mmCIF file of C-alpha atoms in Angstrom:
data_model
loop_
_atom_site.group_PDB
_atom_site.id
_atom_site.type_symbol
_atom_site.label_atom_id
_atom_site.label_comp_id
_atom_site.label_asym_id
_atom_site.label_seq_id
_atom_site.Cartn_x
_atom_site.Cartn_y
_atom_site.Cartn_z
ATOM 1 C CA UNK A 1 -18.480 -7.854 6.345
ATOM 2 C CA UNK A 2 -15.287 -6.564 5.042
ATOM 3 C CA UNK A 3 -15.590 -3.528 2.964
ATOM 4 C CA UNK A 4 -12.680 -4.897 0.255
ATOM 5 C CA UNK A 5 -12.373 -8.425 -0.335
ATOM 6 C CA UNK A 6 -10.217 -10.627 -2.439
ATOM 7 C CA UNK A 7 -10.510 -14.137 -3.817
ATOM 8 C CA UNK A 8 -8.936 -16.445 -3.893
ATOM 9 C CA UNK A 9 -7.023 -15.596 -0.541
ATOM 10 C CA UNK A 10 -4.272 -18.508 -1.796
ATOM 11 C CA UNK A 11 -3.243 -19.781 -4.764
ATOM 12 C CA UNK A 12 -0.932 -21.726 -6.360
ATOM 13 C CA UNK A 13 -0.105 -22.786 -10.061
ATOM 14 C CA UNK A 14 2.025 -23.604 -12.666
ATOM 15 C CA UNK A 15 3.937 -22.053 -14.990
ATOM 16 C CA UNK A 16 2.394 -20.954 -18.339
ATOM 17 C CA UNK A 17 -1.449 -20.849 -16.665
ATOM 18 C CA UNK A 18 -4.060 -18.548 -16.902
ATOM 19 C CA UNK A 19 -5.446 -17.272 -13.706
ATOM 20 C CA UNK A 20 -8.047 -14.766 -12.589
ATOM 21 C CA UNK A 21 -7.895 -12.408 -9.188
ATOM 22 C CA UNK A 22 -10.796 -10.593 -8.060
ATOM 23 C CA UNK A 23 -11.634 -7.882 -5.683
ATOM 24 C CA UNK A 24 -15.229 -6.562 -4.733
ATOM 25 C CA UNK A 25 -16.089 -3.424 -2.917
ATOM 26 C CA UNK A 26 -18.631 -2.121 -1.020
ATOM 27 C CA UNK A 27 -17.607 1.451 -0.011
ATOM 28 C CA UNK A 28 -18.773 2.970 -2.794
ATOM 29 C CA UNK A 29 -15.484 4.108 -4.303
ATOM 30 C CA UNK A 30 -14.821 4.690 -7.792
ATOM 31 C CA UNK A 31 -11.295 4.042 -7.715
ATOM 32 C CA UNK A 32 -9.330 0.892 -7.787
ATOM 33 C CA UNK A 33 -6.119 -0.059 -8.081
ATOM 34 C CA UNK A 34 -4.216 -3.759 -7.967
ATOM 35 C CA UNK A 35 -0.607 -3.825 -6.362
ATOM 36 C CA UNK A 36 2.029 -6.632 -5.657
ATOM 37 C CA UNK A 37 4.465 -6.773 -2.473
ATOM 38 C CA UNK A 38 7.471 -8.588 -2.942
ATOM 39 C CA UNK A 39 10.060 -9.013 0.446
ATOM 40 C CA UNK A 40 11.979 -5.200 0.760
ATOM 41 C CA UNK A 41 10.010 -4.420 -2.546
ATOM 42 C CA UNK A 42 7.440 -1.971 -1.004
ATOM 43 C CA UNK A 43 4.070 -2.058 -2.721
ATOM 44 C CA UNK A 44 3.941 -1.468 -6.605
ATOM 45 C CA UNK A 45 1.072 -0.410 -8.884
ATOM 46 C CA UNK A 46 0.015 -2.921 -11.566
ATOM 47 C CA UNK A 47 -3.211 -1.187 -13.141
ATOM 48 C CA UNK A 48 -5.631 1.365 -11.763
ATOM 49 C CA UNK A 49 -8.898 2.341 -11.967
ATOM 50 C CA UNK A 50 -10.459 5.734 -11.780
ATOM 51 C CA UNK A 51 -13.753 4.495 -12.855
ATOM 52 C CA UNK A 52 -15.567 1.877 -15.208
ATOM 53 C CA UNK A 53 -14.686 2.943 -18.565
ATOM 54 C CA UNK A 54 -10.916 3.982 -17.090
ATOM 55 C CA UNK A 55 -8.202 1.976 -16.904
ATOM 56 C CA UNK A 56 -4.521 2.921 -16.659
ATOM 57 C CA UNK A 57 -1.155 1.009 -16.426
ATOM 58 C CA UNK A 58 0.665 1.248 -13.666
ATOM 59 C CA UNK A 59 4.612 0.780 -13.019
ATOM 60 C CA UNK A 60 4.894 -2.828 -13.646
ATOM 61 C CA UNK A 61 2.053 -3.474 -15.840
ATOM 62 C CA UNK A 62 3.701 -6.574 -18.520
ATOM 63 C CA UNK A 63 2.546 -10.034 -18.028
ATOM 64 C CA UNK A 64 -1.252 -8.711 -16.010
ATOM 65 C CA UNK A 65 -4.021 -7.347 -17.669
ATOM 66 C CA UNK A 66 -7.336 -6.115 -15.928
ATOM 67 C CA UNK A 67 -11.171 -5.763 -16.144
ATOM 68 C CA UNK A 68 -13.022 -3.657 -14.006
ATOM 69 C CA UNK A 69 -17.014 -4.995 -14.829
ATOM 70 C CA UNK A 70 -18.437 -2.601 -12.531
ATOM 71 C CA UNK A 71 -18.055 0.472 -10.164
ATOM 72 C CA UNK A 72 -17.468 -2.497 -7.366
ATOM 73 C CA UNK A 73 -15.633 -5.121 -9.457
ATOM 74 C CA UNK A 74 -12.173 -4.964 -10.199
ATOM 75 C CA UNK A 75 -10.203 -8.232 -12.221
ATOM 76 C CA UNK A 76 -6.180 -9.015 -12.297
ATOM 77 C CA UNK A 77 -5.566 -11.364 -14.930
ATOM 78 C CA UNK A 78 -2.666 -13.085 -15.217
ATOM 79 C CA UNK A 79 -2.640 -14.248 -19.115
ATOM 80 C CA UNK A 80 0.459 -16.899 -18.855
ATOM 81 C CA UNK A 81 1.554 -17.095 -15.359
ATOM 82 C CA UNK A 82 5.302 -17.379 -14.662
ATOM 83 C CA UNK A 83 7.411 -18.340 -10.993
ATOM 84 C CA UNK A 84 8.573 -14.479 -10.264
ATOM 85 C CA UNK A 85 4.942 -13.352 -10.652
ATOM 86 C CA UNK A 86 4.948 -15.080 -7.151
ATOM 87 C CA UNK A 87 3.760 -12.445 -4.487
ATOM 88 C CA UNK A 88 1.527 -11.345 -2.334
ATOM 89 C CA UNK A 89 -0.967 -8.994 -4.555
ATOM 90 C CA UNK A 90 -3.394 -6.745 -3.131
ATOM 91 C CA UNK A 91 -6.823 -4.514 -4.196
ATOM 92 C CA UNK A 92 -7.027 -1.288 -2.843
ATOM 93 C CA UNK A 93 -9.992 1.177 -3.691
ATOM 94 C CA UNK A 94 -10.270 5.425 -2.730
ATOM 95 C CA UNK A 95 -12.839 8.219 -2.953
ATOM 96 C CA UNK A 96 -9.943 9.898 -4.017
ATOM 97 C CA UNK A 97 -10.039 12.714 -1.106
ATOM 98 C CA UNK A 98 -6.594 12.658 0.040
ATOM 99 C CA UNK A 99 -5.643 9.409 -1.857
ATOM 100 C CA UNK A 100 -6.279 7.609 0.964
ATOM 101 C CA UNK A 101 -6.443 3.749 0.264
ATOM 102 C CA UNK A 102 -8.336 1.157 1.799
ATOM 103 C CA UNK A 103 -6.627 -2.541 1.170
ATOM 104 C CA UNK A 104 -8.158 -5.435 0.813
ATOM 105 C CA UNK A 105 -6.821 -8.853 2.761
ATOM 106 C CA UNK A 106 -4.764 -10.156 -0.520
ATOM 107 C CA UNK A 107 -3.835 -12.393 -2.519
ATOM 108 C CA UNK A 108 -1.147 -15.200 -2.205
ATOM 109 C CA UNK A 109 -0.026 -16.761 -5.279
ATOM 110 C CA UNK A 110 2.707 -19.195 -6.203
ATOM 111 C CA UNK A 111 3.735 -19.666 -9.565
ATOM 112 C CA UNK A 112 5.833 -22.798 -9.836
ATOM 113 C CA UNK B 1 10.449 10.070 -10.883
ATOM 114 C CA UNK B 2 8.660 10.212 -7.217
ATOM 115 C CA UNK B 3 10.191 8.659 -5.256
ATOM 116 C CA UNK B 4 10.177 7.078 -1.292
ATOM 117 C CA UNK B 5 12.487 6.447 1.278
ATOM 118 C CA UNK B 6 12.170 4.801 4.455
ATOM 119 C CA UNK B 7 14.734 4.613 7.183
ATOM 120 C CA UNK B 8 15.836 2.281 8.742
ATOM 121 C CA UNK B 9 14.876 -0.862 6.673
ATOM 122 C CA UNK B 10 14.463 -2.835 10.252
ATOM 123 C CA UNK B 11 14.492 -2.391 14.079
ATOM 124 C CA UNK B 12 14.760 -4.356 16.913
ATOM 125 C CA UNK B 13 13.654 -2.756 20.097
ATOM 126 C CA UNK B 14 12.006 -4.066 23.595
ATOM 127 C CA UNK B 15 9.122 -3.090 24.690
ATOM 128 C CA UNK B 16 8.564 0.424 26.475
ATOM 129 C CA UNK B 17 11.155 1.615 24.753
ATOM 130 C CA UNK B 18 10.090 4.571 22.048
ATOM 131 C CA UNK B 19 11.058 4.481 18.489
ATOM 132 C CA UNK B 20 11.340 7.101 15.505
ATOM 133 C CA UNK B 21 11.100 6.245 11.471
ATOM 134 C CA UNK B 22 11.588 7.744 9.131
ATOM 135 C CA UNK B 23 10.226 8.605 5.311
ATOM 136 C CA UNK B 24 11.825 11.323 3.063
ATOM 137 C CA UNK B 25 10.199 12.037 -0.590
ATOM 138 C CA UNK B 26 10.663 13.646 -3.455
ATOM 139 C CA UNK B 27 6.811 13.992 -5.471
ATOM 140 C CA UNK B 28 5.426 16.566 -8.042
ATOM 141 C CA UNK B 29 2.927 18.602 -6.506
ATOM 142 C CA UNK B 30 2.802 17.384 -2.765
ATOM 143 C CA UNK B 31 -0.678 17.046 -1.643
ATOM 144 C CA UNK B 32 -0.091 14.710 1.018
ATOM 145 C CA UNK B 33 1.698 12.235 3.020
ATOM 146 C CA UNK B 34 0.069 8.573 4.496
ATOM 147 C CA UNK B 35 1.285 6.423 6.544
ATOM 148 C CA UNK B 36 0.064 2.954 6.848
ATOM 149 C CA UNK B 37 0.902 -0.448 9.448
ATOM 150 C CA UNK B 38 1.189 -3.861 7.901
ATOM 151 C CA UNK B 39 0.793 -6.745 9.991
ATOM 152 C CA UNK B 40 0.523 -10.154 8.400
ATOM 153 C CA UNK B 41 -2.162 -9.032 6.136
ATOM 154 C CA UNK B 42 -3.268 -5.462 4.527
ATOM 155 C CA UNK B 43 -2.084 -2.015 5.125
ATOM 156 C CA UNK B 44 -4.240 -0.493 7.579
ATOM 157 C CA UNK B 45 -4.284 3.575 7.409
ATOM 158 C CA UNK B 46 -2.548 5.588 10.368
ATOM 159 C CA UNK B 47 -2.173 8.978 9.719
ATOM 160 C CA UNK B 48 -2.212 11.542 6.647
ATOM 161 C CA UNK B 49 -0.244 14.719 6.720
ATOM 162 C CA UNK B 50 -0.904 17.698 5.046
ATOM 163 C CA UNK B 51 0.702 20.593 6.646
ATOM 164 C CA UNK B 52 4.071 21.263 7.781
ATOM 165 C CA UNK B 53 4.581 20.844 11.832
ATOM 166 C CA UNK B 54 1.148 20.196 13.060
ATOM 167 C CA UNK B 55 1.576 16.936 14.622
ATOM 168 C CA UNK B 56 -0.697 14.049 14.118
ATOM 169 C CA UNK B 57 -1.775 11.880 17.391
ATOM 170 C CA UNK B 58 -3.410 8.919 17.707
ATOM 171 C CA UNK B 59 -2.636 7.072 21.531
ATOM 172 C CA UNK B 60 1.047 6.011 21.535
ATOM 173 C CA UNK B 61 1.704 6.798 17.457
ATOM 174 C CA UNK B 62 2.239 10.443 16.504
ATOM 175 C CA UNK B 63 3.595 11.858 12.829
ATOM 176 C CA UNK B 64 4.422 15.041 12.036
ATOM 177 C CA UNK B 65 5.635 16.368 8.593
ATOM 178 C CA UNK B 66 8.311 18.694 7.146
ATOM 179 C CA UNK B 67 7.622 20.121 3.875
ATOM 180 C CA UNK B 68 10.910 22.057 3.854
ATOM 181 C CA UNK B 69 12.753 19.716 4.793
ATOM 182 C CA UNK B 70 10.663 17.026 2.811
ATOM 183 C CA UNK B 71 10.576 14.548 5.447
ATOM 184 C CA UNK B 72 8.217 13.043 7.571
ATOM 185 C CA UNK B 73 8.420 10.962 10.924
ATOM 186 C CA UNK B 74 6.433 8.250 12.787
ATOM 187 C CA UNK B 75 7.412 8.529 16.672
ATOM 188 C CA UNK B 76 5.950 5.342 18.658
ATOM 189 C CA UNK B 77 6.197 6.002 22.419
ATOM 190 C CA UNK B 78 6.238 3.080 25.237
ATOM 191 C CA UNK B 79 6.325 0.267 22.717
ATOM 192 C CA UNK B 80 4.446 -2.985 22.587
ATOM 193 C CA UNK B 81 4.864 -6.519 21.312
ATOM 194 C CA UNK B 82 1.453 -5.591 19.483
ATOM 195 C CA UNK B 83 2.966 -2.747 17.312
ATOM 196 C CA UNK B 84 5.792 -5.197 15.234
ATOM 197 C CA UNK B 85 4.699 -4.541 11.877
ATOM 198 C CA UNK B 86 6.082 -3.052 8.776
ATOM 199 C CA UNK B 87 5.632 0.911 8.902
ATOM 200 C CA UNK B 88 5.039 1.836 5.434
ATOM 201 C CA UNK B 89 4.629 5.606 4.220
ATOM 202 C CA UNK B 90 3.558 6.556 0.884
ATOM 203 C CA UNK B 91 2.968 9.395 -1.047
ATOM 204 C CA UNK B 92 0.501 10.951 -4.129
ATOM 205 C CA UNK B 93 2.254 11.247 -7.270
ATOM 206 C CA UNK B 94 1.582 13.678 -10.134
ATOM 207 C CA UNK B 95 -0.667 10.953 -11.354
ATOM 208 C CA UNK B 96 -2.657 10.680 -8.263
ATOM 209 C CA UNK B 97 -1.143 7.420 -7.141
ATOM 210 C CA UNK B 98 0.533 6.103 -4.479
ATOM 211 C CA UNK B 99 4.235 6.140 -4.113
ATOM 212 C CA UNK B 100 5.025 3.540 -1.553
ATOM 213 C CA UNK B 101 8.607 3.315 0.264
ATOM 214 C CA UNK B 102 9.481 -0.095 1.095
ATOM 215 C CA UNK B 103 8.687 -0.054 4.723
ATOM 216 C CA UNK B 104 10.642 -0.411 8.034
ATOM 217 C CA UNK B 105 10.256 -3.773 10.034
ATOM 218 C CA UNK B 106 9.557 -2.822 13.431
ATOM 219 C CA UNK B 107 9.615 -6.316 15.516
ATOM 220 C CA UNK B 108 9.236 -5.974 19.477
ATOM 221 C CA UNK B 109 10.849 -7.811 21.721
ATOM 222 C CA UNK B 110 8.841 -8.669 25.395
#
């Protein structure tokens, strides 16, 4: 079994929706973080997660919120979903040693 | 502002032949330096650098950093059609998280 995993794998929907990502992890980590790749865009950090009662903003925070329900579980919510939040959006969690970051398969949504 | 650069943004090679990339950064309180391959799915890990000139191997990949310099490189040696990815390298910022560059598309040609 994977130790990060992400559903749905693909999704699509339309403009002005409400739509839930998850992630689930089994390595024990207390940190997670959500991130969207966009073509020559590199990765960028939505929200993060040093543990349950922690949540941060990351660099391009407006239009997602979050809800991490437990040490494992990790949410990405988009509240009204527009076409450029189209991407490919990944979970990633540490043990913080290092900042190492394990990635989960992701997420591909289409916002039309 | 930390920041990430990757060189070059793509590169076309055949197989056997060896290849270099690149990653320069600019971070608050370096602690480290990771570089990760992405095939059509996650980033898997590769390496992590710490100190300046020891050289990181693993088979055919090797890394090796420059703190002085503030540069770090990914040599791939006798190429395959299996290693066309996108080479991304990332660094800790001051708020413990990742500064990603945006990658270099490596595609190898048989």
């Amino acid at each position: 079994d994977a130790d990060v995993t992400q559903t749905p794998r693909n999704r699509i929907t339309k403009t002005g929706k409400r739509i839930m990502l998850e992630c689930s992890q089994t390595k024990g980590h207390d940190r997670m973080y959500w991130y969207r790749q966009d073509p020559g865009l590199g990765l960028r950090l939505i929200y993060y997660s040093f543990d349950v009662k922690d949540i941060n903003k990351g660099e391009i925070s407006d239009g997602y919120s979050v809800s991490r329900q437990a040490q494992a579980k990790f949410s990405l919510s988009l509240e009204s979903a527009i076409p450029n939040q189209t991407a490919l959006y990944f979970c990633a969690t540490s043990d913080g040693v290092w900042e190492t970051q394990y990635f989960g398969p992701g997420t591909r949504l289409l916002v039309l | 502002e930390d920041k990430v650069v990757q060189s070059p943004l793509s590169l076309v090679v055949h197989e056997g032949d060896t290849v270099t990339l690149n990653c320069s950064y600019e971070v608050t309180n370096f602690r480290s330096l990771l570089w990760y391959k992405q095939e059509k799915k996650a980033p898997t890990f590769l390496f992590m650098l710490t100190s300046s000139g020891i050289e990181k191997k693993s088979g055919r990949l090797s890394s090796i950093l420059d703190k002085k310099e503030l540069f770090s490189i990914l040599n791939i040696t006798a190429t395959q059609t299996g290693d066309s990815a996108v080479y991304l390298c990332a660094v800790p910022g001051s708020a413990r998280q990742l500064t990603f560059g945006s990658g270099t598309q490596l595609t190898v040609l048989p």
